[in-house]
């Protein structure tokens, strides 16, 4: 599949390509070569990086950025800009070069010179939040493509809500062979095809090369047929022919389906010996090769220098959408005042604190008046009944477990290809695609996505959860069936190590509420955390309501608090989360019968607790002689609370298939076990 670049092929674009619309005086090839030169120079200077992809895709990117992409470097957060996702994040220099050339103020030539250096905004792979114009963090292949699906869903939903006079943009993606080989891409393209996301346009860098060599070593998929089978419109073009690229993009503007344009390119285009070869993929070309490439491309300026006429043609391309932006501003101003204020609020990601507080208060008042012995997944639905009408930015979903996850309230309408005004997404059995699409929605803005699956399948979502945490985006994962407490489905479905594994991800809040009241409070905390993702781990089995008093404050906000205990000194402190808090309370009662005073601390969120001031942490951890932790999961992570000499009652193996009460007995997670362990440690046995 790979196209070998011959010297003629390398020189060809300059002669036969038409001129860009942005600046008729400058040939397309010169503009594309500016990208190639910057990529070569930056990688050479950094002594690391990936020159091959930017050199290969320079023509495609030039056509896209000079003729099609709607964007304004001076207004990078313009809500109605087209989104551009470089899914093949290893080609980061392509994006940095484009941002510099089109005139993003922060992306100076100095930053390009400091590619991959500490403190620069030009990280090895594009990092969301480092540089304006970087729409998402990419590098783990497949993620960007799946993020883009979420962005395109967000666009359609917000257009349905606010009208296409203010929301009407495209989502463009550059994806590589690696992106398309990753499993997540199948989930993403299937969902996009099903929802007929016709404003999603993927430019596939069809270069037939990956790290190990020719793609034929490991892949023989016909991508055109694959995408067509998923409901896309797909075509193939010469990725070095601007006219062909342009006409494919032109056609894509009016598509009724998502669009794949497979662009046949030569990796490392222009390099004399490495073009078309894996050797140009991920390391500096070397001085001789760079020299040869410059000769072939006819590029004479010194390293990092872009001739003034070429730079000004690029800057003109960057200014192309100024009139569109002005028109958009006029249309926004013409919106009804209430709608406009709401649009601004939504795009800023500012929740209505008043609406949220009132919704949670309603839930808590109801629970104080009529306590509920229900599973926390059911409590979640109860909370959502108040939250969904109060917070229109919440878009729910489930990976084909809607009835089990309880993430859909009665009034919620599903999003369909024909009608995007709904607020619930049937993601299908696509946990990874779901989590990545949620990131895309959060990145797009205007939406707080939440979803549902079983906690054990957090493994299937983990790469995207990690990226949400790295990017600091508010996405909320409702993960039910959170322990052996799910019972008969057995060890394949019973999470054991998952809480520890999720808690290991920096910047992720893992909530495990113990009853209906804590569930409502944890929802509030997740929604208020506008710069980080959350997981709500919820039970399948019913739990008693332990909090019967109406608390005006959010008692879960500090991550851990004493939920039961003696007024004075305690000999034993029992820490527990979720379903095990009730067991801890019962254990404390058994100890009281033996004259031992025990306090019970509910720990709905480790991360929030461990971030409290030392004074609070000390007070909660306390100085009882015996510290016990209970969680129907592995011990890892618990020593921070109970100390390495604390007693842990939990799981040391996988679970088993049986009714859940029997499982708790079999694995020794009982009130009796708690009392026995405490008494033994106190020498009372
Ligand atoms: C999930 C994931 N696995 C592995 C890698 C390491 N990696 C970076 S690029 C790449 C494949 C390169 O092939 P291709 O995607 O075709 O890019 P090209 O060589 O054409 O630039 C791999 C395996 C990664 N970035 N992400």
XYZ file of C-alpha atoms and ligand atoms in Angstrom:
711
model
C 0.000 0.000 0.000
C 2.853 2.360 0.615
C 3.760 4.883 -2.010
C 7.464 5.256 -2.461
C 8.436 8.861 -2.884
C 10.713 9.299 -5.830
C 12.535 12.601 -6.297
C 10.012 13.447 -9.009
C 7.113 12.587 -6.765
C 8.615 14.738 -4.040
C 9.018 17.673 -6.358
C 5.720 17.191 -8.131
C 3.308 19.037 -5.840
C 5.022 22.344 -6.520
C 4.405 22.141 -10.228
C 1.079 20.482 -10.659
C -0.926 21.662 -7.679
C -3.349 24.526 -7.875
C -2.925 27.557 -5.680
C -4.566 28.043 -2.334
C -7.605 30.198 -2.072
C -6.132 32.122 0.853
C -3.257 33.636 -1.068
C -3.145 33.145 -4.801
C 0.403 34.489 -4.939
C 1.903 31.634 -2.936
C 1.936 28.108 -4.296
C 0.308 25.392 -2.280
C 3.582 23.454 -2.219
C 5.460 26.295 -0.537
C 2.866 26.479 2.180
C 2.905 22.740 2.746
C 6.697 22.732 2.701
C 6.713 25.262 5.508
C 5.019 22.614 7.662
C 7.489 19.977 6.535
C 10.488 22.177 7.248
C 9.276 23.189 10.702
C 8.574 19.564 11.577
C 12.017 18.437 10.422
C 13.757 21.306 12.204
C 11.904 20.921 15.493
C 12.454 17.176 15.658
C 16.099 17.624 14.738
C 16.596 20.228 17.479
C 14.737 18.175 20.096
C 16.656 15.086 19.007
C 13.362 13.250 19.223
C 9.903 13.272 17.710
C 8.004 12.156 14.640
C 8.779 13.937 11.378
C 7.269 11.386 8.977
C 3.589 12.013 9.582
C 3.671 15.844 9.399
C 5.706 15.615 6.196
C 3.276 13.117 4.719
C 0.104 14.938 5.718
C 1.324 18.480 5.049
C -0.600 18.728 1.780
C -3.852 17.501 3.288
C -3.503 19.795 6.314
C -2.685 22.768 4.094
C -5.826 22.268 2.033
C -7.940 21.824 5.152
C -6.583 24.859 7.009
C -6.399 27.226 4.060
C -9.737 26.445 2.432
C -12.150 24.607 4.694
C -11.534 24.841 8.438
C -13.621 27.543 10.116
C -11.452 28.956 12.876
C -9.975 32.160 14.176
C -6.554 32.013 15.840
C -7.402 35.256 17.681
C -10.569 33.669 19.127
C -9.541 30.087 19.823
C -12.549 29.431 22.072
C -15.140 30.557 19.496
C -17.933 28.118 20.333
C -18.932 27.653 16.690
C -15.439 26.984 15.340
C -14.848 23.762 13.466
C -13.068 21.309 15.703
C -9.810 19.849 14.441
C -8.541 16.701 16.133
C -5.100 15.322 15.409
C -5.855 11.778 16.446
C -2.410 10.627 15.349
C -0.915 12.656 18.185
C 2.626 11.501 17.490
C 2.487 13.887 14.541
C 2.186 16.778 16.998
C 4.560 18.945 14.988
C 1.941 19.056 12.242
C -0.456 20.724 14.653
C 2.128 23.012 16.244
C 3.324 24.128 12.819
C -0.260 24.855 11.746
C -0.953 26.839 14.921
C 2.196 28.880 14.462
C 1.702 29.461 10.767
C -1.959 30.450 11.031
C -1.161 32.911 13.813
C -2.138 31.564 17.226
C -0.420 34.097 19.445
C 0.817 31.614 22.042
C 2.427 29.374 19.444
C 5.566 31.364 18.749
C 8.568 30.184 16.789
C 10.381 30.047 20.137
C 7.887 27.441 21.295
C 8.503 25.436 18.135
C 12.231 25.651 18.813
C 11.549 24.323 22.313
C 9.563 21.342 21.041
C 9.390 18.620 23.710
C 11.258 20.692 26.325
C 10.245 21.267 29.921
C 7.844 24.163 30.322
C 7.175 24.619 26.613
C 3.638 24.411 25.214
C 4.895 22.044 22.542
C 4.791 18.757 24.433
C 5.762 15.496 22.760
C 2.111 14.760 22.054
C -0.579 17.466 21.924
C -1.782 18.239 25.432
C -5.159 19.854 25.923
C -4.850 23.064 27.918
C -1.219 23.692 27.020
C -1.796 25.592 23.805
C -4.936 27.216 22.410
C -5.955 25.297 19.303
C -5.194 21.908 20.822
C -8.731 20.562 21.109
C -7.878 17.348 22.936
C -4.952 15.377 24.258
C -3.927 12.735 21.775
C -1.160 10.194 21.553
C -2.832 7.008 22.720
C -4.008 5.975 19.278
C -7.721 5.815 18.574
C -8.718 8.202 21.355
C -8.833 11.366 19.267
C -11.048 9.759 16.658
C -13.429 8.580 19.373
C -13.328 12.010 21.075
C -14.337 13.519 17.749
C -17.454 11.360 17.693
C -18.443 12.908 21.038
C -17.696 16.395 19.710
C -19.906 15.768 16.692
C -22.710 14.470 18.932
C -22.358 17.574 21.114
C -22.625 19.783 18.053
C -25.827 18.114 16.892
C -27.387 18.160 20.338
C -26.606 21.823 20.959
C -27.789 22.738 17.453
C -31.079 20.995 18.252
C -31.308 22.968 21.470
C -30.029 26.409 20.476
C -30.561 26.392 16.723
C -28.150 26.168 13.818
C -27.801 29.914 13.627
C -25.361 29.643 16.540
C -24.299 25.991 16.452
C -23.316 24.796 13.011
C -19.815 23.471 12.659
C -17.846 20.479 11.521
C -15.454 18.145 13.297
C -12.362 17.235 11.291
C -9.974 14.476 12.268
C -6.611 13.359 11.007
C -6.250 9.682 11.818
C -3.476 7.235 11.023
C -3.263 3.510 10.366
C -2.614 3.053 14.077
C -5.791 4.944 14.974
C -7.792 2.692 12.706
C -6.183 -0.513 13.949
C -7.068 0.227 17.569
C -10.255 -1.502 18.721
C -11.743 1.736 20.006
C -11.954 3.002 16.436
C -14.516 0.311 15.611
C -16.723 1.423 18.503
C -16.343 5.040 17.443
C -17.053 4.604 13.744
C -19.980 2.265 14.377
C -21.604 4.789 16.710
C -20.900 7.668 14.330
C -22.387 5.746 11.416
C -25.423 4.741 13.426
C -26.076 8.324 14.489
C -25.371 9.611 10.956
C -22.897 12.199 12.198
C -22.599 13.816 8.800
C -20.550 16.754 10.036
C -17.738 14.444 11.094
C -14.997 14.232 8.473
C -12.022 11.953 8.937
C -8.901 12.418 6.862
C -7.081 9.110 7.020
C -3.319 9.228 6.559
C -3.296 6.194 4.329
C 0.462 5.761 4.133
C 0.651 2.018 4.627
C 3.428 2.365 7.169
C 3.563 1.928 10.924
C 6.435 1.500 13.339
C 7.312 -2.080 12.560
C 7.373 -1.417 8.833
C 4.797 -1.960 6.099
C 1.238 -2.158 7.355
C 0.925 -5.432 5.471
C 2.900 -7.055 8.298
C -0.139 -6.867 10.516
C -3.172 -5.551 8.693
C -5.128 -6.183 5.535
C -8.396 -4.406 6.239
C -10.080 -2.615 3.377
C -10.816 0.595 5.263
C -13.136 1.938 2.586
C -15.365 -1.110 2.842
C -15.071 -1.124 6.607
C -16.282 2.450 6.950
C -18.985 1.976 4.358
C -20.234 -1.060 6.252
C -20.525 1.167 9.314
C -22.698 3.668 7.459
C -20.048 6.155 6.335
C -19.392 7.703 3.000
C -15.817 6.721 2.087
C -13.471 7.572 -0.752
C -9.776 7.521 -1.546
C -7.687 10.374 -2.906
C -4.078 11.161 -3.685
C -3.048 12.866 -0.460
C -0.464 14.934 -2.276
C -2.904 16.352 -4.809
C -4.474 19.513 -3.386
C -7.154 19.639 -6.054
C -8.252 16.077 -5.306
C -8.180 16.676 -1.543
C -10.104 19.869 -2.011
C -12.791 18.301 -4.139
C -13.216 15.404 -1.683
C -13.572 17.917 1.149
C -15.977 19.966 -0.911
C -18.138 16.920 -1.468
C -17.951 16.068 2.231
C -19.553 19.394 3.149
C -22.910 18.168 1.886
C -22.749 14.549 3.004
C -25.636 12.927 4.799
C -23.293 10.446 6.455
C -20.006 10.776 8.314
C -17.172 10.977 5.829
C -13.899 9.127 5.506
C -11.361 10.451 3.045
C -8.494 8.009 2.764
C -5.559 10.134 1.661
C -2.822 8.127 -0.016
C 0.342 9.719 1.251
C 4.035 9.062 1.510
C 5.336 9.130 5.057
C 8.334 11.447 5.314
C 7.415 13.022 1.955
C 10.448 14.703 0.470
C 13.118 12.846 2.459
C 15.579 11.373 -0.038
C 16.104 7.906 1.441
C 13.599 7.655 4.279
C 10.393 8.749 2.529
C 7.898 5.924 2.362
C 9.737 4.071 5.087
C 9.142 3.406 8.767
C 12.531 4.994 9.477
C 10.935 8.430 9.005
C 8.170 7.705 11.524
C 9.586 8.401 14.944
C 13.114 9.728 15.019
C 15.060 12.695 13.714
C 15.914 12.319 10.049
C 19.542 13.299 10.602
C 21.472 16.199 9.104
C 22.152 14.625 5.691
C 18.597 13.469 5.194
C 17.250 16.902 6.185
C 19.648 18.513 3.728
C 18.481 16.194 0.971
C 14.831 16.801 1.822
C 15.300 20.549 1.683
C 16.890 20.221 -1.740
C 14.085 18.043 -3.042
C 11.418 20.309 -1.633
C 13.245 23.394 -2.856
C 13.286 24.810 0.668
C 16.192 27.164 1.204
C 15.552 29.232 4.367
C 17.578 28.660 7.530
C 16.151 26.255 10.114
C 12.970 27.582 11.764
C 12.711 30.369 9.227
C 9.591 30.792 7.143
C 9.921 33.381 4.340
C 7.751 36.433 4.928
C 5.546 35.906 1.872
C 4.803 32.304 2.823
C 4.148 33.233 6.430
C 1.851 36.027 5.395
C -0.070 33.672 3.105
C -0.524 31.381 6.089
C -1.588 34.275 8.304
C -4.121 35.251 5.649
C -5.440 31.682 5.778
C -5.710 32.086 9.555
C -7.763 35.247 9.091
C -10.152 33.650 6.554
C -13.000 33.147 9.014
C -13.067 36.657 10.501
C -16.189 37.544 8.547
C -17.845 34.267 9.545
C -17.048 35.031 13.170
C -18.502 38.529 12.882
C -21.654 37.072 11.298
C -21.888 34.491 14.018
C -21.584 37.196 16.684
C -24.435 39.060 15.030
C -26.588 35.944 15.008
C -25.747 35.291 18.657
C -26.743 38.839 19.572
C -29.999 38.369 17.678
C -30.895 35.363 19.829
C -33.586 35.757 22.395
C -31.946 37.152 25.569
C -32.763 34.203 27.813
C -31.498 31.731 25.248
C -28.340 33.705 24.721
C -27.560 33.891 28.428
C -28.180 30.175 28.694
C -25.922 29.481 25.695
C -23.110 31.542 27.247
C -23.525 29.800 30.589
C -23.515 26.396 29.003
C -20.443 27.042 26.888
C -18.591 28.381 29.928
C -19.366 25.172 31.784
C -20.806 27.147 34.688
C -23.466 25.067 36.369
C -26.297 26.853 38.104
C -25.267 26.348 41.715
C -28.701 27.426 42.813
C -30.451 24.822 40.663
C -28.032 22.112 41.751
C -28.317 22.915 45.458
C -32.102 23.034 45.240
C -32.272 19.705 43.388
C -30.067 17.954 45.932
C -31.980 19.536 48.804
C -35.252 18.193 47.383
C -33.757 14.701 47.291
C -32.382 14.942 50.819
C -35.626 16.332 52.224
C -37.547 13.493 50.698
C -35.102 10.930 52.098
C -35.212 12.514 55.556
C -39.006 12.404 55.508
C -39.243 8.881 54.073
C -36.001 6.932 54.395
C -35.380 4.433 51.622
C -33.730 1.050 51.885
C -32.619 0.843 48.288
C -29.538 0.022 46.224
C -27.322 3.017 45.575
C -27.927 2.504 41.835
C -31.614 3.065 42.554
C -30.713 6.029 44.730
C -28.812 7.350 41.733
C -31.952 7.273 39.622
C -33.834 8.948 42.453
C -31.258 11.750 42.509
C -31.315 12.014 38.712
C -35.082 12.549 38.769
C -34.319 15.890 40.434
C -31.036 16.663 38.695
C -32.063 16.107 35.079
C -34.741 18.817 34.982
C -32.511 21.162 36.991
C -29.338 20.827 34.896
C -30.118 20.790 31.163
C -26.434 20.289 30.339
C -26.483 16.736 31.695
C -26.536 14.135 28.921
C -26.815 10.578 30.194
C -26.221 7.214 28.691
C -25.358 3.608 29.181
C -23.362 0.960 27.374
C -26.383 -1.284 26.913
C -27.090 -1.638 30.635
C -29.676 1.081 31.005
C -32.069 -0.960 33.133
C -29.232 -2.147 35.399
C -27.381 1.138 35.719
C -30.484 3.226 36.413
C -29.026 6.151 34.507
C -32.148 6.974 32.529
C -35.000 8.776 34.222
C -38.552 8.313 33.058
C -38.772 11.619 31.226
C -35.477 11.292 29.320
C -35.785 10.968 25.561
C -33.112 9.091 23.619
C -30.853 10.810 21.100
C -31.368 9.337 17.637
C -29.988 10.005 14.166
C -33.243 11.774 13.329
C -33.595 13.751 16.539
C -30.679 14.954 18.641
C -32.773 16.903 21.122
C -32.935 13.925 23.507
C -30.702 13.658 26.557
C -29.926 9.965 26.729
C -27.493 8.063 24.554
C -27.745 4.349 23.889
C -24.028 3.809 23.374
C -24.429 0.127 22.599
C -21.971 -2.367 24.066
C -19.101 0.065 23.570
C -17.667 1.096 26.926
C -14.400 2.416 25.567
C -16.047 4.337 22.754
C -18.552 5.700 25.251
C -15.889 6.979 27.641
C -13.933 8.593 24.810
C -17.058 10.146 23.289
C -17.902 11.565 26.716
C -14.480 13.220 26.781
C -15.242 14.683 23.365
C -18.558 16.098 24.572
C -16.948 17.642 27.629
C -14.170 19.096 25.459
C -16.680 20.494 22.993
C -18.383 22.316 25.826
C -22.004 22.924 26.689
C -22.546 19.420 28.026
C -21.842 17.438 31.188
C -21.815 13.831 30.034
C -22.533 10.960 32.375
C -22.818 7.322 31.571
C -23.434 3.879 32.904
C -21.781 0.494 32.888
C -20.689 -2.094 35.447
C -17.713 -1.167 37.627
C -15.837 -4.241 36.456
C -15.910 -2.793 32.930
C -14.115 0.332 34.047
C -11.157 -1.612 32.643
C -12.742 -1.239 29.218
C -12.974 2.539 29.712
C -9.757 3.104 31.557
C -7.622 4.727 28.825
C -10.301 7.366 28.284
C -10.911 7.908 31.995
C -7.185 8.444 32.386
C -7.196 11.047 29.615
C -10.206 12.827 31.153
C -8.205 13.038 34.377
C -5.092 14.225 32.541
C -7.104 16.877 30.680
C -9.072 17.896 33.763
C -12.496 17.440 32.159
C -15.770 16.906 33.963
C -17.212 13.578 32.882
C -19.130 11.398 35.297
C -19.084 7.619 35.111
C -21.859 5.832 36.933
C -20.522 2.333 37.560
C -22.898 -0.035 39.228
C -22.605 -3.614 40.484
C -19.613 -2.486 42.451
C -18.533 -5.618 44.365
C -19.266 -9.260 45.195
C -22.542 -7.721 46.344
C -23.789 -8.175 42.787
C -24.030 -11.862 43.589
C -24.873 -14.573 41.116
C -23.207 -13.141 38.004
C -19.989 -14.333 39.596
C -16.302 -13.442 39.540
C -16.187 -12.246 35.940
C -18.539 -9.454 36.913
C -17.370 -8.814 40.458
C -14.851 -5.995 40.689
C -12.121 -6.669 43.207
C -9.126 -4.571 42.174
C -11.042 -1.853 40.318
C -11.529 0.656 43.122
C -7.803 0.581 43.886
C -6.946 0.810 40.210
C -9.231 3.796 39.695
C -7.977 5.511 42.848
C -4.480 5.191 41.402
C -5.386 7.587 38.565
C -4.362 11.118 39.582
C -7.083 13.777 39.460
C -9.949 11.276 39.357
C -12.597 11.343 42.073
C -13.811 7.867 42.995
C -17.019 8.004 45.022
C -18.517 5.014 46.803
C -21.592 6.223 48.689
C -23.076 4.134 51.501
C -26.746 4.997 51.147
C -29.284 7.089 49.261
C -28.315 10.327 51.020
C -24.612 9.910 50.324
C -25.447 9.050 46.717
C -27.176 12.399 46.278
C -24.298 14.224 47.969
C -21.695 12.454 45.835
C -23.626 13.389 42.695
C -23.484 16.997 43.804
C -19.725 16.805 44.368
C -19.132 15.182 40.987
C -21.137 17.884 39.243
C -19.352 20.660 41.122
C -15.912 19.270 40.238
C -15.623 21.179 36.967
C -11.968 20.344 36.441
C -11.872 16.597 36.959
C -13.728 13.421 36.142
C -15.595 11.279 38.657
C -16.630 7.683 39.066
C -19.685 6.835 41.157
C -19.380 3.208 42.311
C -22.864 1.998 43.172
C -24.434 -1.185 44.452
C -26.840 -3.615 42.931
C -28.031 -4.747 46.376
C -30.258 -2.807 48.734
C -28.673 -0.912 51.602
C -30.216 0.614 54.704
C -30.397 4.380 54.854
C -27.889 5.324 57.524
C -28.320 9.087 57.302
C -31.829 9.879 58.469
C -31.306 13.435 59.613
C -31.610 16.292 57.150
C -28.160 17.888 56.792
C -28.122 21.203 54.991
C -24.417 20.818 54.228
C -22.867 18.254 51.955
C -21.368 15.948 54.570
C -19.473 13.917 51.959
C -17.552 16.995 50.783
C -14.515 16.244 52.943
C -14.297 12.689 51.720
C -14.706 11.000 55.127
C -16.660 11.685 58.287
C -17.783 9.955 61.459
C -21.191 8.468 60.779
C -21.668 6.671 64.108
C -19.805 6.492 67.375
C -19.644 7.127 71.099
C -19.548 10.640 72.468
C -16.224 10.204 74.149
C -13.182 7.997 73.728
C -13.229 5.070 71.312
C -11.061 1.969 71.422
C -11.778 1.063 67.845
C -12.170 3.065 64.646
C -13.856 1.308 61.754
C -13.483 2.850 58.295
C -15.667 1.673 55.460
C -17.048 2.652 52.085
C -20.306 1.999 50.262
C -22.108 -1.205 51.139
C -19.627 -2.020 53.874
C -20.517 1.007 56.007
C -23.672 -0.730 57.230
C -21.539 -3.769 58.114
C -19.197 -1.494 60.052
C -22.135 -0.011 61.947
C -23.343 -3.500 62.868
C -19.816 -4.472 63.891
C -19.651 -1.447 66.191
C -22.942 -2.526 67.778
C -21.549 -6.000 68.489
C -18.503 -4.400 70.070
C -20.703 -2.137 72.192
C -22.396 -5.255 73.527
C -18.947 -6.360 74.699
C -18.333 -2.970 76.286
C -15.974 -1.756 73.570
C -16.551 1.751 72.195
C -16.146 1.930 68.438
C -16.615 4.773 65.958
C -17.552 4.273 62.342
C -16.171 6.485 59.628
C -17.763 6.516 56.222
C -15.188 7.230 53.500
C -17.171 8.024 50.356
C -14.148 9.516 48.580
C -10.492 8.768 49.359
C -9.196 11.535 47.118
C -11.212 14.271 48.792
C -10.329 12.983 52.250
C -6.611 12.666 51.628
C -6.618 16.232 50.311
C -8.023 17.691 53.518
C -5.911 19.710 55.894
C -3.796 17.580 58.197
C -5.819 18.647 61.219
C -9.045 17.260 59.766
C -7.371 14.100 58.577
C -5.856 13.499 61.997
C -9.157 14.105 63.726
C -10.990 11.667 61.460
C -8.326 8.991 61.545
C -8.150 9.456 65.314
C -5.995 7.595 67.793
C -8.057 4.542 68.659
C -5.908 1.515 69.534
C -7.466 -0.513 66.759
C -8.088 0.687 63.218
C -10.075 -1.440 60.848
C -10.839 -0.863 57.177
C -13.684 -2.672 55.427
C -14.240 -2.726 51.722
C -15.321 -5.658 49.552
C -12.223 -5.144 47.423
C -8.433 -5.431 47.719
C -6.499 -3.655 50.457
C -4.270 -1.625 48.167
C -4.546 2.055 49.043
C -6.088 1.543 52.445
C -2.865 1.857 54.434
C -3.055 5.625 53.953
C -6.067 5.531 56.266
C -5.640 2.562 58.605
C -1.840 2.413 58.603
C 0.220 -0.609 57.665
C -0.644 -2.234 61.006
C -4.365 -1.646 60.561
C -6.734 -4.548 60.108
C -8.286 -4.857 56.676
C -11.404 -6.857 56.006
C -11.955 -7.266 52.294
C -11.008 -9.403 49.339
C -7.736 -11.159 48.619
C -8.974 -13.200 45.682
C -11.581 -13.096 42.953
C -15.186 -13.578 44.049
C -17.597 -16.398 43.336
C -21.023 -17.030 41.904
C -23.723 -17.195 44.592
C -26.394 -15.113 46.294
C -24.596 -12.098 47.708
C -25.319 -12.683 51.383
C -23.605 -16.046 51.125
C -20.634 -14.420 49.427
C -20.185 -11.884 52.195
C -20.097 -14.781 54.664
C -17.757 -16.865 52.525
C -15.273 -14.039 52.157
C -15.550 -13.052 55.813
C -16.868 -9.537 55.258
C -19.332 -9.486 58.154
C -20.103 -7.589 61.337
C -19.002 -10.657 63.313
C -15.640 -10.668 61.537
C -15.193 -6.994 62.389
C -15.990 -7.563 66.063
C -13.815 -10.650 66.204
C -10.827 -8.890 64.652
C -11.148 -5.932 67.026
C -11.530 -8.077 70.116
C -8.563 -10.226 69.117
C -6.374 -7.171 68.634
C -7.511 -5.795 71.997
C -6.668 -9.145 73.615
C -10.266 -9.745 74.598
C -10.518 -13.150 73.007
C -2.556 2.972 22.015
C -1.205 3.197 21.438
N -0.422 2.135 21.196
C 0.822 2.306 20.714
C 1.319 3.547 20.471
C 2.737 3.753 19.982
N 2.694 4.184 18.584
C 2.830 5.455 18.228
S 2.595 5.689 16.575
C 2.326 4.052 16.334
C 1.958 3.487 14.986
C 2.495 4.242 13.874
O 1.812 3.933 12.699
P 0.752 4.914 12.111
O -0.347 5.062 13.052
O 0.411 4.413 10.776
O 1.492 6.291 12.027
P 2.574 6.729 10.946
O 3.726 5.799 11.081
O 1.920 6.631 9.642
O 2.912 8.114 11.356
C 2.441 3.340 17.520
C 2.299 1.869 17.623
C 0.453 4.641 20.740
N 0.848 5.889 20.547
N -0.798 4.432 21.197
